[in-house]
CSV table of C-alpha atoms in Angstrom, one decimal:
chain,number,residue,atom,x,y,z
A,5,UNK,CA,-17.9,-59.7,45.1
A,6,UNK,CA,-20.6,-59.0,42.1
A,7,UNK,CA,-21.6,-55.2,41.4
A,8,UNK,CA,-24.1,-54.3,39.2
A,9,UNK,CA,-24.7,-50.7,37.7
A,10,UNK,CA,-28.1,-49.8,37.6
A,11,UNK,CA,-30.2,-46.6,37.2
A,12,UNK,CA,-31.2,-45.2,40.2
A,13,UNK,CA,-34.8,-46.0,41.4
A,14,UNK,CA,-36.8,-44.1,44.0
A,15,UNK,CA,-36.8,-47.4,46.2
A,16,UNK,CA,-32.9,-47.0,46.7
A,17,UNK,CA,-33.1,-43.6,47.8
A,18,UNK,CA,-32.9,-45.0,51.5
A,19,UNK,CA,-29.5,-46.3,50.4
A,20,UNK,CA,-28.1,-43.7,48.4
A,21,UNK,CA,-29.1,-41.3,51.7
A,22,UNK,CA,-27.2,-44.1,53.5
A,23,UNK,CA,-24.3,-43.5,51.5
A,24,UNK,CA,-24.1,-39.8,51.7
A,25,UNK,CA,-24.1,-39.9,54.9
A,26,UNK,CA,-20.6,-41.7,54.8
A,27,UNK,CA,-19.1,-38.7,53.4
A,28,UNK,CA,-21.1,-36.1,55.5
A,29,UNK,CA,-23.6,-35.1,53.0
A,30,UNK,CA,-27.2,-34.5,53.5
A,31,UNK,CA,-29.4,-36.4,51.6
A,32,UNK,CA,-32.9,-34.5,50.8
A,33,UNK,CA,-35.9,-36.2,49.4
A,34,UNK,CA,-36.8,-34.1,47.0
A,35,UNK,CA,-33.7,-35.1,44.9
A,36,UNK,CA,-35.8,-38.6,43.8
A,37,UNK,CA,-38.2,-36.2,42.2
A,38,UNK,CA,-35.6,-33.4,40.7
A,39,UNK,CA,-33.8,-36.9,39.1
A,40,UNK,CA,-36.6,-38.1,37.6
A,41,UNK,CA,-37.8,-34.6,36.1
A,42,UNK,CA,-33.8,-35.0,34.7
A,43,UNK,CA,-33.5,-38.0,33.1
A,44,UNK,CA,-33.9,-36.9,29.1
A,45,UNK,CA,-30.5,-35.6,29.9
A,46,UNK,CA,-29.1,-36.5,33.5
A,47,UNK,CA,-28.8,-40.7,34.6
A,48,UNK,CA,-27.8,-41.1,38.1
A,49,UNK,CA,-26.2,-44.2,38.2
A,50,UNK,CA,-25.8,-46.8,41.0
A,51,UNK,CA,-23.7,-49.6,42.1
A,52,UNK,CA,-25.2,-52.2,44.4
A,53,UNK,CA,-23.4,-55.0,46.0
A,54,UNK,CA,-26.2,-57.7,47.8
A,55,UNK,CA,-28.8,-54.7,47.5
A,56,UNK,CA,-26.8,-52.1,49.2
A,57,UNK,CA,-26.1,-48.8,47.4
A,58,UNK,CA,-21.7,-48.7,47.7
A,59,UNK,CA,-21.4,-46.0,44.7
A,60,UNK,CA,-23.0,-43.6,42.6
A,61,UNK,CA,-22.3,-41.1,40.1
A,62,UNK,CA,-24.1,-39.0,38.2
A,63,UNK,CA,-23.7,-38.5,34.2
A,64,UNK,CA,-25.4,-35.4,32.5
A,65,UNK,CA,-25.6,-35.1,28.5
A,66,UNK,CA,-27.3,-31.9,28.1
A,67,UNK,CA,-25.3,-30.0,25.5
A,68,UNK,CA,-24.0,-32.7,23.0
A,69,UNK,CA,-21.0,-33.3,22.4
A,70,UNK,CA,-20.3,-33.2,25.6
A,71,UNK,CA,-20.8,-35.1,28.7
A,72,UNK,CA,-19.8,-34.3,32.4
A,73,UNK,CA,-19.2,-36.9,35.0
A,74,UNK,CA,-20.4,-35.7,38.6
A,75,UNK,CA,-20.2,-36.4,41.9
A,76,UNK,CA,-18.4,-40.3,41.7
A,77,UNK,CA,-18.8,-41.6,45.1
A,78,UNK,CA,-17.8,-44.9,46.5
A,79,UNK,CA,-18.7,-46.2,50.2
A,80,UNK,CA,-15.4,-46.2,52.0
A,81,UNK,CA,-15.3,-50.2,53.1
A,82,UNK,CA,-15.7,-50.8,49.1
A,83,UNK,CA,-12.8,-48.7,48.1
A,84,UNK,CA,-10.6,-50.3,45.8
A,85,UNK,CA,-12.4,-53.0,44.8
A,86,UNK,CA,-13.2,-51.7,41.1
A,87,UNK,CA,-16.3,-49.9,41.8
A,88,UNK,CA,-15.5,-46.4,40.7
A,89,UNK,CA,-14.0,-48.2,37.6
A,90,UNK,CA,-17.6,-50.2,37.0
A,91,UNK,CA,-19.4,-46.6,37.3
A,92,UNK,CA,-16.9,-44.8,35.1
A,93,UNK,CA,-17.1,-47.2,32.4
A,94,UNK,CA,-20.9,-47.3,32.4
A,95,UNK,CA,-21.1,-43.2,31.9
A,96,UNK,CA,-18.7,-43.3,29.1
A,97,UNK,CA,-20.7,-46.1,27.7
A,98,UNK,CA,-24.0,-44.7,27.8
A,99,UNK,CA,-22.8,-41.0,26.7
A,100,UNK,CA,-21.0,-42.1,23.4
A,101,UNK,CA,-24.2,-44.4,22.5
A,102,UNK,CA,-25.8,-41.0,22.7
A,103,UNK,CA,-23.7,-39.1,20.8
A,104,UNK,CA,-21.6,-37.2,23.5
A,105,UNK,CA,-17.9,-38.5,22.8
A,106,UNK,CA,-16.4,-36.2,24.7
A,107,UNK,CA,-16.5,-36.5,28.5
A,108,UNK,CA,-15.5,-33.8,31.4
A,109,UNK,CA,-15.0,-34.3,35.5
A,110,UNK,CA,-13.6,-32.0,38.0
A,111,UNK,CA,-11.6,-33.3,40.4
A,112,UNK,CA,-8.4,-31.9,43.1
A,113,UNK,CA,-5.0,-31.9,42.3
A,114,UNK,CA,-3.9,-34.1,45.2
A,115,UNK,CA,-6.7,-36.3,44.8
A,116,UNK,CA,-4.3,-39.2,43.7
A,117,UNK,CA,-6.9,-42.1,43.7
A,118,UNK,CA,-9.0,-40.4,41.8
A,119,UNK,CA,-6.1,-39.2,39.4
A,120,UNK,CA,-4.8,-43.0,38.7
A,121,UNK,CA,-8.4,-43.8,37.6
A,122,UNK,CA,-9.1,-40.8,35.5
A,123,UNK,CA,-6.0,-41.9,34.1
A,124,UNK,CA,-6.9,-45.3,33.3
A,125,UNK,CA,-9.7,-43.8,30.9
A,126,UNK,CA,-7.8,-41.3,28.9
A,127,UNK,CA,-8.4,-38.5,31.0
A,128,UNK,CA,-6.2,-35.3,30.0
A,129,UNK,CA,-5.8,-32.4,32.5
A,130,UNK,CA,-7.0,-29.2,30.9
A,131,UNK,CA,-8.2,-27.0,33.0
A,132,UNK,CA,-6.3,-26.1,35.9
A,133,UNK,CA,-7.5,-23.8,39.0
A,134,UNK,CA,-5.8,-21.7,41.9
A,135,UNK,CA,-8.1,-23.3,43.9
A,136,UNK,CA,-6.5,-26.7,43.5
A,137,UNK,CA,-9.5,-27.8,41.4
A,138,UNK,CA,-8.6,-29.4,37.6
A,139,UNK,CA,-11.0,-30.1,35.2
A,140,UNK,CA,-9.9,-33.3,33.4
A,141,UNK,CA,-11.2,-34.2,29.5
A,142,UNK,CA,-11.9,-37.5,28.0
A,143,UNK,CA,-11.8,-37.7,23.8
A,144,UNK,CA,-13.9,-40.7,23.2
A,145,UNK,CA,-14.4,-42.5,20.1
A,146,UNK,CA,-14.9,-40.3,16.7
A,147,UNK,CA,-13.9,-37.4,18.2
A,148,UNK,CA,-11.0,-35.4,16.8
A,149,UNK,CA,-8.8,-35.7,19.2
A,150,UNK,CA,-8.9,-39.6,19.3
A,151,UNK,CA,-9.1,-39.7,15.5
A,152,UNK,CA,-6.0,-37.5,15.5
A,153,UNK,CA,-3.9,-39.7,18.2
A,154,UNK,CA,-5.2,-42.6,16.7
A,155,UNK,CA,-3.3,-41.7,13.0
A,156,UNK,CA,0.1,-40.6,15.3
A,157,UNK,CA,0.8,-42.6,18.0
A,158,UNK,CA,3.5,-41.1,19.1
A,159,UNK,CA,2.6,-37.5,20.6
A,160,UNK,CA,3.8,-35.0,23.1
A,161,UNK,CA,1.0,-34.0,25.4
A,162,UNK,CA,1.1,-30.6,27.0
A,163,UNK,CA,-1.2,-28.4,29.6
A,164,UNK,CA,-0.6,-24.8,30.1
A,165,UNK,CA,-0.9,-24.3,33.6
A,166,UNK,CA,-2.3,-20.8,33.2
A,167,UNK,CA,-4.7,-19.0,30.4
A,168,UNK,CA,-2.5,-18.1,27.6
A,169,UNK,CA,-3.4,-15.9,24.3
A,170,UNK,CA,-4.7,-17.6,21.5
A,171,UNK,CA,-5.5,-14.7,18.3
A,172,UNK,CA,-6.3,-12.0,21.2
A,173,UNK,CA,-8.6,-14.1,23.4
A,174,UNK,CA,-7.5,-15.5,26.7
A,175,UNK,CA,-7.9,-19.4,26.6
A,176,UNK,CA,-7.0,-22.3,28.8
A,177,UNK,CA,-4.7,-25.0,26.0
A,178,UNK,CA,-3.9,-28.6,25.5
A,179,UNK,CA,-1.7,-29.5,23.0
A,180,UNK,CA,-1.0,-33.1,21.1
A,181,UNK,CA,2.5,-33.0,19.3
A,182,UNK,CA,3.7,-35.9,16.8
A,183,UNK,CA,7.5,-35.8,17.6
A,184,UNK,CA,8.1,-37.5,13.9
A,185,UNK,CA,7.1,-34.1,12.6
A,186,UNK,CA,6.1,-31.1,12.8
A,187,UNK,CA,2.2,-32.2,12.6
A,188,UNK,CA,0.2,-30.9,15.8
A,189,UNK,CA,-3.5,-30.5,17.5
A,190,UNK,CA,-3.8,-27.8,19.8
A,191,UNK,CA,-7.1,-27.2,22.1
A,192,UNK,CA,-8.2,-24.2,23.8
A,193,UNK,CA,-11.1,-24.0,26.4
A,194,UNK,CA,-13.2,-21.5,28.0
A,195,UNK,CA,-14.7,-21.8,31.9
A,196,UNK,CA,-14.0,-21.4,35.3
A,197,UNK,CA,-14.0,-23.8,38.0
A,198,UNK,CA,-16.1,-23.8,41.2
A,199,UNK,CA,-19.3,-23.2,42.5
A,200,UNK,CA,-20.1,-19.7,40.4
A,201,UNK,CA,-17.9,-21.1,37.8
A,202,UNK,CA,-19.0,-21.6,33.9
A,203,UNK,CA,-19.4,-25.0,31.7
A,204,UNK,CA,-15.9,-26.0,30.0
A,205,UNK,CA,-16.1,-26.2,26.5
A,206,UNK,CA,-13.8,-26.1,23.6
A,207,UNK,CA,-13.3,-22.6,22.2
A,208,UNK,CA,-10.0,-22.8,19.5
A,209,UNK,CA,-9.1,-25.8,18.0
A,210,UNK,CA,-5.2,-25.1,16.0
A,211,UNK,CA,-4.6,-27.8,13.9
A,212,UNK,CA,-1.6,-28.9,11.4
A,213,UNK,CA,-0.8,-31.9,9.5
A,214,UNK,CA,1.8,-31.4,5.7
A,215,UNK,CA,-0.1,-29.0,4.0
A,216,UNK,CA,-3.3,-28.7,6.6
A,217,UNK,CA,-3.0,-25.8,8.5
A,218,UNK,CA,-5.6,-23.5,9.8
A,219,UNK,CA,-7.0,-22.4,13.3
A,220,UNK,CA,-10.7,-21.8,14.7
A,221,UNK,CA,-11.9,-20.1,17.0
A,222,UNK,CA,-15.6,-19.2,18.8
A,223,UNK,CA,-16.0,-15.4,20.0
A,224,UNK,CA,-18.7,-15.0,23.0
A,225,UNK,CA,-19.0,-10.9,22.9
A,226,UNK,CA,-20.7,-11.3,20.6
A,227,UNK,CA,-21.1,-14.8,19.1
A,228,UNK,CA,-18.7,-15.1,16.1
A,229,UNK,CA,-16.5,-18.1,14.7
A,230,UNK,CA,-13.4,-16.8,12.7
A,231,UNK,CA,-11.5,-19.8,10.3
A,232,UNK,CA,-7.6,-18.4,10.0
A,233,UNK,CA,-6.3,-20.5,7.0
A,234,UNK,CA,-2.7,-20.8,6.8
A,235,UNK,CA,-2.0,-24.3,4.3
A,236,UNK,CA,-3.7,-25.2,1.3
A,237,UNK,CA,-6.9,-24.5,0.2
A,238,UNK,CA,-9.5,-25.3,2.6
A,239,UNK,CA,-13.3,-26.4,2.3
A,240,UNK,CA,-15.2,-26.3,5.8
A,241,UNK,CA,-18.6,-27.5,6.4
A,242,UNK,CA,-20.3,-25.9,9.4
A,243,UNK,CA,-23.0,-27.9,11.1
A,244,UNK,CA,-24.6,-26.9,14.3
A,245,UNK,CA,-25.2,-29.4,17.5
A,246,UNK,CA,-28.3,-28.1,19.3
A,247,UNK,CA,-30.2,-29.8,22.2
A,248,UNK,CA,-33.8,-29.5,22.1
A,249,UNK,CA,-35.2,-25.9,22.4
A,250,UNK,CA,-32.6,-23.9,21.3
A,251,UNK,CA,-32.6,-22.3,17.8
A,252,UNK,CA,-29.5,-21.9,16.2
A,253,UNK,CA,-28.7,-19.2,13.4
A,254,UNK,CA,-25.7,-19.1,11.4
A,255,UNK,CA,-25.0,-16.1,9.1
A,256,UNK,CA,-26.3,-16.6,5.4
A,257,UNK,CA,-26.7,-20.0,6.3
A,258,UNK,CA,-23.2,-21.0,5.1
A,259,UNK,CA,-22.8,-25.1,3.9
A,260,UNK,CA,-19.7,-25.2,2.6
A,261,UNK,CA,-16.6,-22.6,3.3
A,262,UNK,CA,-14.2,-22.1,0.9
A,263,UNK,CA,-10.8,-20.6,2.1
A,264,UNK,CA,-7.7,-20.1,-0.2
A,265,UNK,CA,-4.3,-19.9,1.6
A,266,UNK,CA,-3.5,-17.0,4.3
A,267,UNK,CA,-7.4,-16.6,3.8
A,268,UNK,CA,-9.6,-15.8,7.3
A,269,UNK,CA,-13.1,-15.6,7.5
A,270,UNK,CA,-15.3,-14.8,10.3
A,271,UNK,CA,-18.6,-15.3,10.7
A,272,UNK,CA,-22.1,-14.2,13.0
A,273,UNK,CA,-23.4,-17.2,14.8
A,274,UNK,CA,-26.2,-16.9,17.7
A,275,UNK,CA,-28.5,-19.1,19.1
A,276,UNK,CA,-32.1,-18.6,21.4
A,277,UNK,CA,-34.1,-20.6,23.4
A,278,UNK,CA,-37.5,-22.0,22.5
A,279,UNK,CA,-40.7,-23.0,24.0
A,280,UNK,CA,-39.4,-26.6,23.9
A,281,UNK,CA,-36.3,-26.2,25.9
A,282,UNK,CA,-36.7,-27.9,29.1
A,283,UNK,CA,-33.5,-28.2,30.8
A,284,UNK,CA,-32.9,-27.4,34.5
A,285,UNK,CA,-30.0,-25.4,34.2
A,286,UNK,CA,-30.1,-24.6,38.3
A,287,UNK,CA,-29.5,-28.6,39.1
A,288,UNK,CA,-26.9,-29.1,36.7
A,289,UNK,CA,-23.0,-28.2,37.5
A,290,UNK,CA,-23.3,-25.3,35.6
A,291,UNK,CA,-26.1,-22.7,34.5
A,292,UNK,CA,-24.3,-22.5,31.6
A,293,UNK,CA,-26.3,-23.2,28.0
A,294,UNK,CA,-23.4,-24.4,25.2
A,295,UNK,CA,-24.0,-24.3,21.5
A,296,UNK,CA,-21.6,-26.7,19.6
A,297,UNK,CA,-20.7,-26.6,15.6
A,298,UNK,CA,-19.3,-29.8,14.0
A,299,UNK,CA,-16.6,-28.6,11.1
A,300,UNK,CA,-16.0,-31.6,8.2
A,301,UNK,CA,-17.8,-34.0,10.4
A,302,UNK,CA,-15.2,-33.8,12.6
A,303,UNK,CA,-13.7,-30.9,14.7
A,304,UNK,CA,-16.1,-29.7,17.4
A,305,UNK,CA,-16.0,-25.9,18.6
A,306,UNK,CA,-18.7,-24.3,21.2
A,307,UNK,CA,-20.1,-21.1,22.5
A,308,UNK,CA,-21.5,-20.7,25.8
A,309,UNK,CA,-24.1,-18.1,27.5
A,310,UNK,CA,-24.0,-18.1,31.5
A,311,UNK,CA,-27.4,-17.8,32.8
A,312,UNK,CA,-27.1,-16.9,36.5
C-alpha cells in the first residue's frame, strides 16, 4: 500500500470531513479557510492512500523552539499499517527544518497504541494530569537535551508524577542521570492540561557536568530569569527567541553574563505584542503567547502569558 503525506488542500476537505466522521467528529467548512489564514505557523498534514484521506495531523510552530503535534488521526481500517508513523515523521521533519527542535503532544495514559509510537520517536512523558491526560516531549536534533544524551549514553530517565518545588516555584520535572557519575540534566515545566489549560514550556533547566553546575529558572509574576551558579566560573549569553510581533526587552540589554562560583543573578525580562503579530491564538491548542531565551547557544528556557 503507498501513502503519501501531503499538505492539506481545500479539494480534500470532502475527505478529511469523511474521516472525521469515523471518529464522531463534526467537520465544519469554515476550517479550509481558518487553515489557510494559519499556515505561516500551523501545516495540516494529510495522508492519502489511492486519493482517499486515511490520516491527518496537524503541526503548529508558532512559538519557536517549540512545536506541538495535534490531533493525529488515522481511519480505523488503516490502522497499523504505518500511517501514524509516516505523519509523525513528516511533523518532526518539517518543525526542525524550521528551527523548532523540540516537539510536544498530548495524549491518555492508557492510550497504548499511541504510547508505543510516541515511543518510537523519543517521546519522554513530562507532564502528567489527574485527568489521565500526559503531555509527552520530543528533544530533537541540537537541542540540549539530545546534545546532553548524545555525550552520556547511559542515563537514568525520571518523571515526577506530581509538581514538585524547584527554588520556591512549583514545577512539573524530568530528569536525565549519567549512572557513571554524578553528571545530571534536570527539566522543569510550566502548564496545565485540558481544554482551559496553558501551553507547556520549559521553565528551570538544572544542569551538572565536573565542574559545571548551575540552575535557571523563568519567573512569570512578574517576568524574571534568575542564573544560581554553584561550579566554576560561569559566562552566559542570553538571546531571545521571538515570533513575529512580539518585542522582547531584556534588562540593560545584557550579552554576556559573568557569574563567579555560589554567584546568583536575576534579571527583568518582558515582552509585548506588536502591530505585526498575527497569530490566532483562539485556534491554536492554547491561548497561551511563549517567549523563549537561548543561553550559550544551547539551553532553552521560556515564559508564557495566558490570554483568555
Amino acid at each position: 500500500m503507498k501513502v503519501k503525506i501531503i499538505e492539506f488542500k481545500g479539494q480534500f476537505a470532502e475527505g478529511v470531513e469523511a474521516l472525521y466522521s469515523t471518529l464522531g467528529w463534526k467537520f465544519s467548512p469554515k476550517l479550509v479557510n481558518i487553515w489557510e489564514s494559519m499556515r505561516n505557523y500551523s501545516k495540516v498534514l494529510i495522508a492519502l492512500s489511492d486519493d482517499r484521506v486515511v490520516g491527518k495531523v496537524t503541526l503548529d510552530v508558532a512559538f519557536p523552539p517549540y512545536a506541538e503535534i495535534v490531533n493525529l488521526i488515522v481511519h480505523p481500517e488503516y490502522q497499523g499499517k504505518g500511517i501514524g508513523t509516516k505523519l509523525i515523521e513528516e511533523c518532526i521533519k518539517i518543525s526542525e527544518s524550521k528551527g523548532h527542535n523540540i516537539q510536544f503532544l498530548m495524549t491518555e495514559y492508557d492510550n497504548i497504541p499511541a504510547l508505543n509510537l510516541y515511543k518510537k520517536f523519543n517521546f519522554y512523558p513530562a507532564i502528567l494530569s489527574k485527568r489521565k491526560q500526559l503531555w509527552l516531549f520530543r528533544f530533537g536534533k541540537g537541542s540540549f537535551v539530545e546534545n546532553f544524551l548524545r555525550t552520556h549514553p547511559l542515563f537514568e530517565f525520571k518523571v515526577s508524577r506530581k509538581m514538585v518545588s524547584f527554588h520556591g516555584e512549583k514545577l512539573y520535572g524530568i530528569s536525565f542521570a549519567d549512572i557513571m557519575s554524578n553528571t545530571h540534566l534536570k527539566v522543569y515545566f510550566r502548564g496545565q492540561p485540558g481544554q482551559e489549560g496553558t501551553m507547556p514550556r520549559i521553565a528551570g533547566i538544572s544542569f551538572m557536568d565536573r565542574e559545571r553546575a548551575f540552575d535557571l529558572l523563568a519567573y512569570e509574576n512578574p517576568f524574571e530569569l534568575e542564573i544560581f551558579n554553584y561550579g566554576e566560573d560561569l559566562s552566559l549569553k542570553i538571546e531571545p527567541l521571538s515570533p513575529k510581533g512580539l518585542e522582547v526587552f531584556v534588562e540593560k540589554q545584557i550579552q554576556i553574563l559573568k557569574l563567579s562560583r555560589s554567584q546568583n543573578e536575576r534579571i527583568k525580562i518582558d515582552f509585548k505584542k506588536t502591530r505585526d503579530f498575527d497569530i490566532l491564538l483562539g485556534y491554536l491548542s492554547f491561548k497561551t503567547v511563549v517567549v523563549s531565551f537561548r543561553v550559550n547557544e544551547n539551553f532553552v528556557i521560556s515564559i508564557g502569558e495566558d490570554c483568555r
